[in-house]
Coordinates of N, CA and C in Angstrom, one line a residue:
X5 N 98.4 90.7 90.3 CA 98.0 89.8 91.4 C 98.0 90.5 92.7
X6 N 97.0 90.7 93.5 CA 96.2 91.0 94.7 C 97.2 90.4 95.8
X7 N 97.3 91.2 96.8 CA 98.0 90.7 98.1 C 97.2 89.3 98.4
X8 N 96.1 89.5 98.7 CA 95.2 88.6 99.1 C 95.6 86.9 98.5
X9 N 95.7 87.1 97.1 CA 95.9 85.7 96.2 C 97.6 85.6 96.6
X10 N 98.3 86.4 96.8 CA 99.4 86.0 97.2 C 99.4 85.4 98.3
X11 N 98.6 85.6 99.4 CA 98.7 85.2 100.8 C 98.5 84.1 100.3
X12 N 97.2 83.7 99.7 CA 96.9 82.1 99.8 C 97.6 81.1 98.9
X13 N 98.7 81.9 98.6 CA 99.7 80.8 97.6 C 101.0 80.8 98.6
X14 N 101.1 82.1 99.6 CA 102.1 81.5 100.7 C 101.6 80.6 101.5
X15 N 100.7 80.9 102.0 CA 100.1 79.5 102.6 C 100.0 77.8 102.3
X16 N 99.5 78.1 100.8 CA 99.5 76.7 100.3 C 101.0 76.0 99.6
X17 N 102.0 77.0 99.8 CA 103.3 76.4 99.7 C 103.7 76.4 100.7
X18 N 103.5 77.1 101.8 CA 104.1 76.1 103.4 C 103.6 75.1 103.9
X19 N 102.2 74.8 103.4 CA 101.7 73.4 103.6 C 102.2 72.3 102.7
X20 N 102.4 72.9 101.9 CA 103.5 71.7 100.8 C 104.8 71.2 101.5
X21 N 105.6 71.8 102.3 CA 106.8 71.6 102.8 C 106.9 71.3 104.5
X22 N 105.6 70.9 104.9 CA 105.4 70.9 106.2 C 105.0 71.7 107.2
X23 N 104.8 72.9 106.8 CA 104.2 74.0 108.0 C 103.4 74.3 107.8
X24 N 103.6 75.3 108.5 CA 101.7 76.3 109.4 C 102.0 78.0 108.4
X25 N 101.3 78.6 108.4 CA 101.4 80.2 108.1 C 99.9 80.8 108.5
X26 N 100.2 80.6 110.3 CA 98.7 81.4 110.1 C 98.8 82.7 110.4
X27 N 97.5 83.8 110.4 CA 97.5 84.7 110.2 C 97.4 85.1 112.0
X28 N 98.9 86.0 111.9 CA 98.9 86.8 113.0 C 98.0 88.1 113.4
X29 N 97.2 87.8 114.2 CA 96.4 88.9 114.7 C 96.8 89.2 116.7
X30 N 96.7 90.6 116.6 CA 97.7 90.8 117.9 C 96.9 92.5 118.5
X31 N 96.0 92.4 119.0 CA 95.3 93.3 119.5 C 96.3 94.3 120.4
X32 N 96.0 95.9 119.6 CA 96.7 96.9 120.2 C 98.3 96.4 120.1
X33 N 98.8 95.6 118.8 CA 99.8 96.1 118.4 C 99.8 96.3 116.8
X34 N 99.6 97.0 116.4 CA 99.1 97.7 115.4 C 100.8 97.5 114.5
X35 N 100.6 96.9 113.1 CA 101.9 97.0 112.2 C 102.5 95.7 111.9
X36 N 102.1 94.7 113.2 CA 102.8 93.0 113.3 C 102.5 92.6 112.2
X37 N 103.4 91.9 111.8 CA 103.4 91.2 110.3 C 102.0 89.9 110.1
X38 N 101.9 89.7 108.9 CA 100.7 89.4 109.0 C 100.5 87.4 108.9
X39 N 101.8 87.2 108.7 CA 101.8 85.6 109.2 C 103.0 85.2 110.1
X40 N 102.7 84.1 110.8 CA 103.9 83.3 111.3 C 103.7 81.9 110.4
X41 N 105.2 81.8 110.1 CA 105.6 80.5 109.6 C 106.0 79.5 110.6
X42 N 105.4 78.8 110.4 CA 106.2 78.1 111.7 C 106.1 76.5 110.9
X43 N 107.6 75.9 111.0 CA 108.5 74.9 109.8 C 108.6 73.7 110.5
X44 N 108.3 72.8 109.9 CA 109.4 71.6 110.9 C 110.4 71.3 111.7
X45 N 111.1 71.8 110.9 CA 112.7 72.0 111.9 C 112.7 73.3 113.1
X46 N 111.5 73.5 113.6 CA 111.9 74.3 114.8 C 111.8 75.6 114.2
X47 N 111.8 76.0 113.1 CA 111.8 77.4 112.4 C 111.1 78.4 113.0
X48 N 110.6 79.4 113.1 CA 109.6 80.5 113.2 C 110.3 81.4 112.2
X49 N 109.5 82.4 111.4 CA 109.5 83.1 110.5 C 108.6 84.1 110.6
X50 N 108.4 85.3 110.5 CA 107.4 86.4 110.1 C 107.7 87.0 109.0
X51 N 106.3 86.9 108.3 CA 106.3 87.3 106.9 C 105.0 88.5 107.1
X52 N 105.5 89.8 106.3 CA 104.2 90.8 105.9 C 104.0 90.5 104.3
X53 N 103.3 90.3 104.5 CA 102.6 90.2 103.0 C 102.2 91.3 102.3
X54 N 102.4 92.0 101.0 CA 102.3 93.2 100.3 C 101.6 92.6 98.7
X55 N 100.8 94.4 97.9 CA 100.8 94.5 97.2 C 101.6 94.2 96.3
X56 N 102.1 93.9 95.2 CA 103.1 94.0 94.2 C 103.7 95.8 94.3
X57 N 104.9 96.1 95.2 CA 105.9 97.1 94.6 C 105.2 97.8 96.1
X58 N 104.7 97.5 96.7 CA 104.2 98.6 98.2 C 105.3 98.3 99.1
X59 N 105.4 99.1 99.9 CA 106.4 99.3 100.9 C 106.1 99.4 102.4
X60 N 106.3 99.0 103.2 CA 106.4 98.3 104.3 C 105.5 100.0 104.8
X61 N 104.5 100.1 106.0 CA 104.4 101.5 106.6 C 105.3 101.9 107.5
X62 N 105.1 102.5 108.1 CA 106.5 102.7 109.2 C 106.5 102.0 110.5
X63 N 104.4 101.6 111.0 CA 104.9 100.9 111.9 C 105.5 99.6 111.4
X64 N 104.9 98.9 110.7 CA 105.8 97.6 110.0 C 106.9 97.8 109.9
X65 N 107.5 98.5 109.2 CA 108.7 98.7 109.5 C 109.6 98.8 111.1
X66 N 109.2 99.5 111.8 CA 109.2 99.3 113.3 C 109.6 98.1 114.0
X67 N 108.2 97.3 113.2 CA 108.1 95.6 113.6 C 109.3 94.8 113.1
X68 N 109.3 94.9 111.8 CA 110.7 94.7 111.3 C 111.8 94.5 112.2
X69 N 112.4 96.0 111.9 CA 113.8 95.8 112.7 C 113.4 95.7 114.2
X70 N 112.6 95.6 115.1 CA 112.3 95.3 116.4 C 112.8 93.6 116.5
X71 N 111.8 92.8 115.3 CA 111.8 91.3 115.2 C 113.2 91.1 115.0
X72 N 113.4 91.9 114.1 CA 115.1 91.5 113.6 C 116.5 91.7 114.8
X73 N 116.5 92.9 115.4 CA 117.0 93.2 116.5 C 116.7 91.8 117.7
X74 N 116.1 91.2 117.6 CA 116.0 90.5 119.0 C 116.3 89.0 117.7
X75 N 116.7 88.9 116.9 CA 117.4 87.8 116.4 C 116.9 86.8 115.3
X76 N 114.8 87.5 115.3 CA 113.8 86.7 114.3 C 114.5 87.3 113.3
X77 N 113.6 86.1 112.1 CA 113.8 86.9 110.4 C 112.2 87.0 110.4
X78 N 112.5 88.3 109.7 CA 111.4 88.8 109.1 C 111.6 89.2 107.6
X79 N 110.4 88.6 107.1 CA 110.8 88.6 105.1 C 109.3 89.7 104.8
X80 N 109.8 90.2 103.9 CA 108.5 91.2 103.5 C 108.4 90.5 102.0
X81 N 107.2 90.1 101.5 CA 106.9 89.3 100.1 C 105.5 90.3 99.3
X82 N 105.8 90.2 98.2 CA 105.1 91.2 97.3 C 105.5 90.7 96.2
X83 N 105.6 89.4 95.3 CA 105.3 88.5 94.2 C 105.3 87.3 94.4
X84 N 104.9 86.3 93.4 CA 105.0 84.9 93.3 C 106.9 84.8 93.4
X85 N 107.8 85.4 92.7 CA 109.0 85.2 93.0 C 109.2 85.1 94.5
X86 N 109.3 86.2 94.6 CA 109.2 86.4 96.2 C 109.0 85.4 97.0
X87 N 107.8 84.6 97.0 CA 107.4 83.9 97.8 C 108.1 82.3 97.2
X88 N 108.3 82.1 95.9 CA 109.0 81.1 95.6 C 110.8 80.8 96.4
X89 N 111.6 82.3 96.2 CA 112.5 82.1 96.9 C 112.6 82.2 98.5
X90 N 111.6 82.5 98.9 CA 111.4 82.3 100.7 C 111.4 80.8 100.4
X91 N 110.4 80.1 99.9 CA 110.3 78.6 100.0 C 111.8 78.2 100.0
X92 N 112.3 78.5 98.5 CA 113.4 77.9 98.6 C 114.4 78.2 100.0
X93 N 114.8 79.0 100.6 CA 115.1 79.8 102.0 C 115.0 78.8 103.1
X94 N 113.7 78.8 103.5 CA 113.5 78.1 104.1 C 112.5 76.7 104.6
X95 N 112.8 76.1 103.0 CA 112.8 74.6 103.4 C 113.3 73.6 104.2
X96 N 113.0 73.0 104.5 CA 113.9 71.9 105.7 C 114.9 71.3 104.6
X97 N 115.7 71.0 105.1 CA 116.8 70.3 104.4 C 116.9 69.0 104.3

């Protein structure tokens, strides 16, 4: 399964549960993860979305611990598992 078909099955499982996951585009910052979740309960999330078994580049990675350092979660997803246990994660309660 294709990054691509993955994206569109995180998407259509955040709209299952009440949110948004649109696609972060951020001129001249090169690496930003490629969705914001944004939840009902106030949530924001950044998710990069991957191949099956690919590994983050380094600027992504960068972005990562930058987002994480200042207090966001940042989830890196690369299967249907993957993206099933983020749902479970962060569902509203």
């Amino acid at each position: 399964m294709g990054e691509s078909t993955l994206e569109r099955r995180l998407v259509r499982e955040i709209k299952k549960i009440g949110g948004e996951a649109p696609k972060w585009v951020s001129p001249g910052n090169r690496g930003v993860p490629d969705r914001i979740v944004l939840l009902p309960n106030g949530q924001t999330v950044y998710v990069e979305m991957k191949a099956p078994g690919e590994p983050l580049t380094p600027l992504q990675e960068r972005w990562r611990r930058k987002l994480q350092n200042m207090g966001h979660r940042h989830f890196k997803l690369d299967s249907v598992e993957d993206i099933d246990l983020f749902i479970q994660e962060v569902m509203p309660k």
